[in-house]
Amino acid sequence: MSAAGSGWRWLPLAALVLVLDQVSKAWIVSHMAYGGIHTLLPVLDITLRYNRGAAWSMLDSASGWQRWLFSGLAVVVGVGLLVWLRRINGRTQQLLAVSLSLILAGALGNLIDRLHSGQVVDFILAHWHDAQFPAFNVADSAITVGAALMLLDAFSDGRRSSN
């Protein structure tokens, strides 16, 4: 299959999400003080936080080795996603290609942060009264939406196969 017919045809989506992620993080860093909060909705704030760890700040307080572990993992995952995208049909497997492109963009967005400063910029804070979800960013959102779309694709593919 040609590159034009493969899932690589969806790489512009990954590039767009990656740019949105990096621009939003740069804007937040240049316009907000660390820990400052700007309320958007009663359940949603914009803040500036840094995460040296993984999801939900796991290993955030480790000695620094986690930067290289998670960077290496992001590189391996990114290469794997590129290979996977190259092997699928980007016309007939659109939902899978979109999901992989979103996950790729998210992995690369957070990798850029880790390589640049050793920490990921998080700024979206969802909460309900005193309960807070850990702060996240556009890259994290892309990974989450991509994973959900991948599950939807797998579920719908399974239903088509059983009929």
Tab-separated table of C-alpha atoms in Angstrom:
chain	number	residue	atom	x	y	z
A	1	MET	CA	0.000	0.000	0.000
A	2	SER	CA	1.276	3.463	-0.809
A	3	ALA	CA	1.986	5.981	1.912
A	4	ALA	CA	-0.845	8.130	0.501
A	5	GLY	CA	-3.338	5.303	1.010
A	6	SER	CA	-2.046	4.284	4.401
A	7	GLY	CA	-2.910	5.710	7.787
A	8	TRP	CA	-0.158	8.270	7.190
A	9	ARG	CA	-2.757	10.323	5.344
A	10	TRP	CA	-3.959	11.242	8.865
A	11	LEU	CA	-0.583	12.583	10.026
A	12	PRO	CA	-1.689	16.192	9.350
A	13	LEU	CA	-4.248	15.681	12.134
A	14	ALA	CA	-1.441	14.605	14.463
A	15	ALA	CA	0.588	17.658	13.418
A	16	LEU	CA	-2.360	20.000	14.049
A	17	VAL	CA	-3.012	18.562	17.522
A	18	LEU	CA	0.709	18.714	18.314
A	19	VAL	CA	0.843	22.391	17.331
A	20	LEU	CA	-2.293	23.160	19.392
A	21	ASP	CA	-0.727	21.404	22.363
A	22	GLN	CA	2.577	23.261	22.150
A	23	VAL	CA	1.004	26.677	21.448
A	24	SER	CA	-1.459	26.306	24.338
A	25	LYS	CA	1.319	25.304	26.740
A	26	ALA	CA	3.549	28.185	25.620
A	27	TRP	CA	0.700	30.646	26.075
A	28	ILE	CA	-0.119	29.366	29.560
A	29	VAL	CA	3.533	29.461	30.660
A	30	SER	CA	3.941	33.033	29.417
A	31	HIS	CA	0.627	34.351	30.791
A	32	MET	CA	0.045	32.607	34.104
A	33	ALA	CA	1.904	32.416	37.370
A	34	TYR	CA	2.617	28.940	38.680
A	35	GLY	CA	-0.374	27.720	40.671
A	36	GLY	CA	-2.527	30.670	39.657
A	37	ILE	CA	-6.129	29.841	38.858
A	38	HIS	CA	-8.491	31.374	36.329
A	39	THR	CA	-12.036	30.022	36.578
A	40	LEU	CA	-13.729	29.286	33.256
A	41	LEU	CA	-16.751	27.376	34.549
A	42	PRO	CA	-17.879	26.343	38.036
A	43	VAL	CA	-16.257	22.943	37.355
A	44	LEU	CA	-13.333	23.977	35.120
A	45	ASP	CA	-10.280	26.136	35.820
A	46	ILE	CA	-7.131	27.073	33.949
A	47	THR	CA	-3.986	26.843	36.042
A	48	LEU	CA	-0.260	26.348	35.580
A	49	ARG	CA	1.220	23.182	36.967
A	50	TYR	CA	4.261	21.092	36.121
A	51	ASN	CA	4.433	17.310	36.162
A	52	ARG	CA	7.766	15.472	36.156
A	53	GLY	CA	6.002	12.129	36.422
A	54	ALA	CA	3.450	10.187	34.444
A	55	ALA	CA	-0.334	10.305	34.395
A	56	TRP	CA	-1.834	11.716	37.598
A	57	SER	CA	1.667	12.816	38.655
A	58	MET	CA	2.812	9.271	39.415
A	59	LEU	CA	6.564	9.347	40.149
A	60	ASP	CA	6.544	13.160	40.123
A	61	SER	CA	8.835	13.285	43.137
A	62	ALA	CA	11.341	10.698	41.866
A	63	SER	CA	14.966	11.776	41.459
A	64	GLY	CA	14.865	12.503	37.725
A	65	TRP	CA	15.282	9.094	36.137
A	66	GLN	CA	11.584	9.121	35.243
A	67	ARG	CA	12.214	11.870	32.672
A	68	TRP	CA	14.322	9.501	30.589
A	69	LEU	CA	12.116	6.464	31.182
A	70	PHE	CA	8.994	8.271	29.998
A	71	SER	CA	10.869	9.951	27.136
A	72	GLY	CA	12.180	6.601	25.943
A	73	LEU	CA	8.738	5.068	26.271
A	74	ALA	CA	7.233	7.916	24.221
A	75	VAL	CA	9.812	7.377	21.464
A	76	VAL	CA	9.117	3.622	21.337
A	77	VAL	CA	5.345	4.195	21.346
A	78	GLY	CA	5.666	6.908	18.689
A	79	VAL	CA	7.674	4.677	16.370
A	80	GLY	CA	5.212	1.841	16.951
A	81	LEU	CA	2.267	4.096	16.131
A	82	LEU	CA	3.949	5.338	12.944
A	83	VAL	CA	4.573	1.753	11.811
A	84	TRP	CA	0.990	0.792	12.667
A	85	LEU	CA	-0.378	3.812	10.789
A	86	ARG	CA	1.740	2.921	7.752
A	87	ARG	CA	0.314	-0.599	7.679
A	88	ILE	CA	-3.386	0.232	7.864
A	89	ASN	CA	-5.629	1.522	5.112
A	90	GLY	CA	-6.278	5.180	5.904
A	91	ARG	CA	-9.422	5.219	3.777
A	92	THR	CA	-11.223	2.159	5.109
A	93	GLN	CA	-9.900	2.243	8.680
A	94	GLN	CA	-10.456	5.927	9.334
A	95	LEU	CA	-11.526	5.660	12.962
A	96	LEU	CA	-8.472	3.584	13.847
A	97	ALA	CA	-6.196	5.961	11.918
A	98	VAL	CA	-7.663	8.983	13.693
A	99	SER	CA	-7.267	7.316	17.083
A	100	LEU	CA	-3.630	6.399	16.396
A	101	SER	CA	-2.898	9.913	15.113
A	102	LEU	CA	-4.339	11.484	18.269
A	103	ILE	CA	-2.348	9.172	20.536
A	104	LEU	CA	0.799	9.903	18.515
A	105	ALA	CA	0.258	13.663	18.822
A	106	GLY	CA	-0.276	13.407	22.567
A	107	ALA	CA	2.793	11.256	23.098
A	108	LEU	CA	4.943	13.627	21.055
A	109	GLY	CA	3.517	16.730	22.753
A	110	ASN	CA	4.461	15.496	26.200
A	111	LEU	CA	7.803	14.147	24.904
A	112	ILE	CA	8.716	17.627	23.648
A	113	ASP	CA	8.016	19.029	27.126
A	114	ARG	CA	10.104	16.360	28.831
A	115	LEU	CA	13.053	16.840	26.496
A	116	HIS	CA	12.845	20.642	26.684
A	117	SER	CA	12.431	21.151	30.415
A	118	GLY	CA	12.213	17.775	32.117
A	119	GLN	CA	8.562	18.283	33.000
A	120	VAL	CA	5.173	18.430	31.320
A	121	VAL	CA	3.059	21.585	31.417
A	122	ASP	CA	-0.488	20.889	32.648
A	123	PHE	CA	-3.146	23.571	32.790
A	124	ILE	CA	-6.697	22.216	32.558
A	125	LEU	CA	-8.212	21.553	35.961
A	126	ALA	CA	-11.603	19.869	36.250
A	127	HIS	CA	-13.191	19.688	39.694
A	128	TRP	CA	-16.420	19.194	41.564
A	129	HIS	CA	-16.601	21.079	44.838
A	130	ASP	CA	-13.439	20.010	46.722
A	131	ALA	CA	-12.722	16.973	44.515
A	132	GLN	CA	-10.156	17.710	41.791
A	133	PHE	CA	-9.144	15.637	38.818
A	134	PRO	CA	-5.375	15.904	38.229
A	135	ALA	CA	-4.481	18.799	35.909
A	136	PHE	CA	-3.968	17.837	32.280
A	137	ASN	CA	-3.249	19.369	28.863
A	138	VAL	CA	-4.167	19.096	25.173
A	139	ALA	CA	-1.720	16.192	24.667
A	140	ASP	CA	-3.301	14.245	27.525
A	141	SER	CA	-6.743	14.938	26.064
A	142	ALA	CA	-5.615	13.702	22.642
A	143	ILE	CA	-4.304	10.475	24.157
A	144	THR	CA	-7.551	9.943	26.080
A	145	VAL	CA	-9.816	10.678	23.114
A	146	GLY	CA	-7.584	8.555	20.863
A	147	ALA	CA	-7.785	5.609	23.265
A	148	ALA	CA	-11.574	5.956	23.501
A	149	LEU	CA	-11.862	6.040	19.696
A	150	MET	CA	-9.614	2.983	19.457
A	151	LEU	CA	-11.927	1.104	21.834
A	152	LEU	CA	-14.943	2.262	19.817
A	153	ASP	CA	-13.249	1.057	16.623
A	154	ALA	CA	-12.436	-2.323	18.184
A	155	PHE	CA	-15.985	-2.677	19.498
A	156	SER	CA	-17.600	-1.699	16.193
A	157	ASP	CA	-15.183	-3.919	14.243
A	158	GLY	CA	-16.071	-6.832	16.524
A	159	ARG	CA	-19.769	-6.230	15.966
A	160	ARG	CA	-19.277	-6.146	12.178
A	161	SER	CA	-17.313	-9.418	12.350
A	162	SER	CA	-20.014	-11.201	14.369
A	163	ASN	CA	-22.831	-10.245	11.992
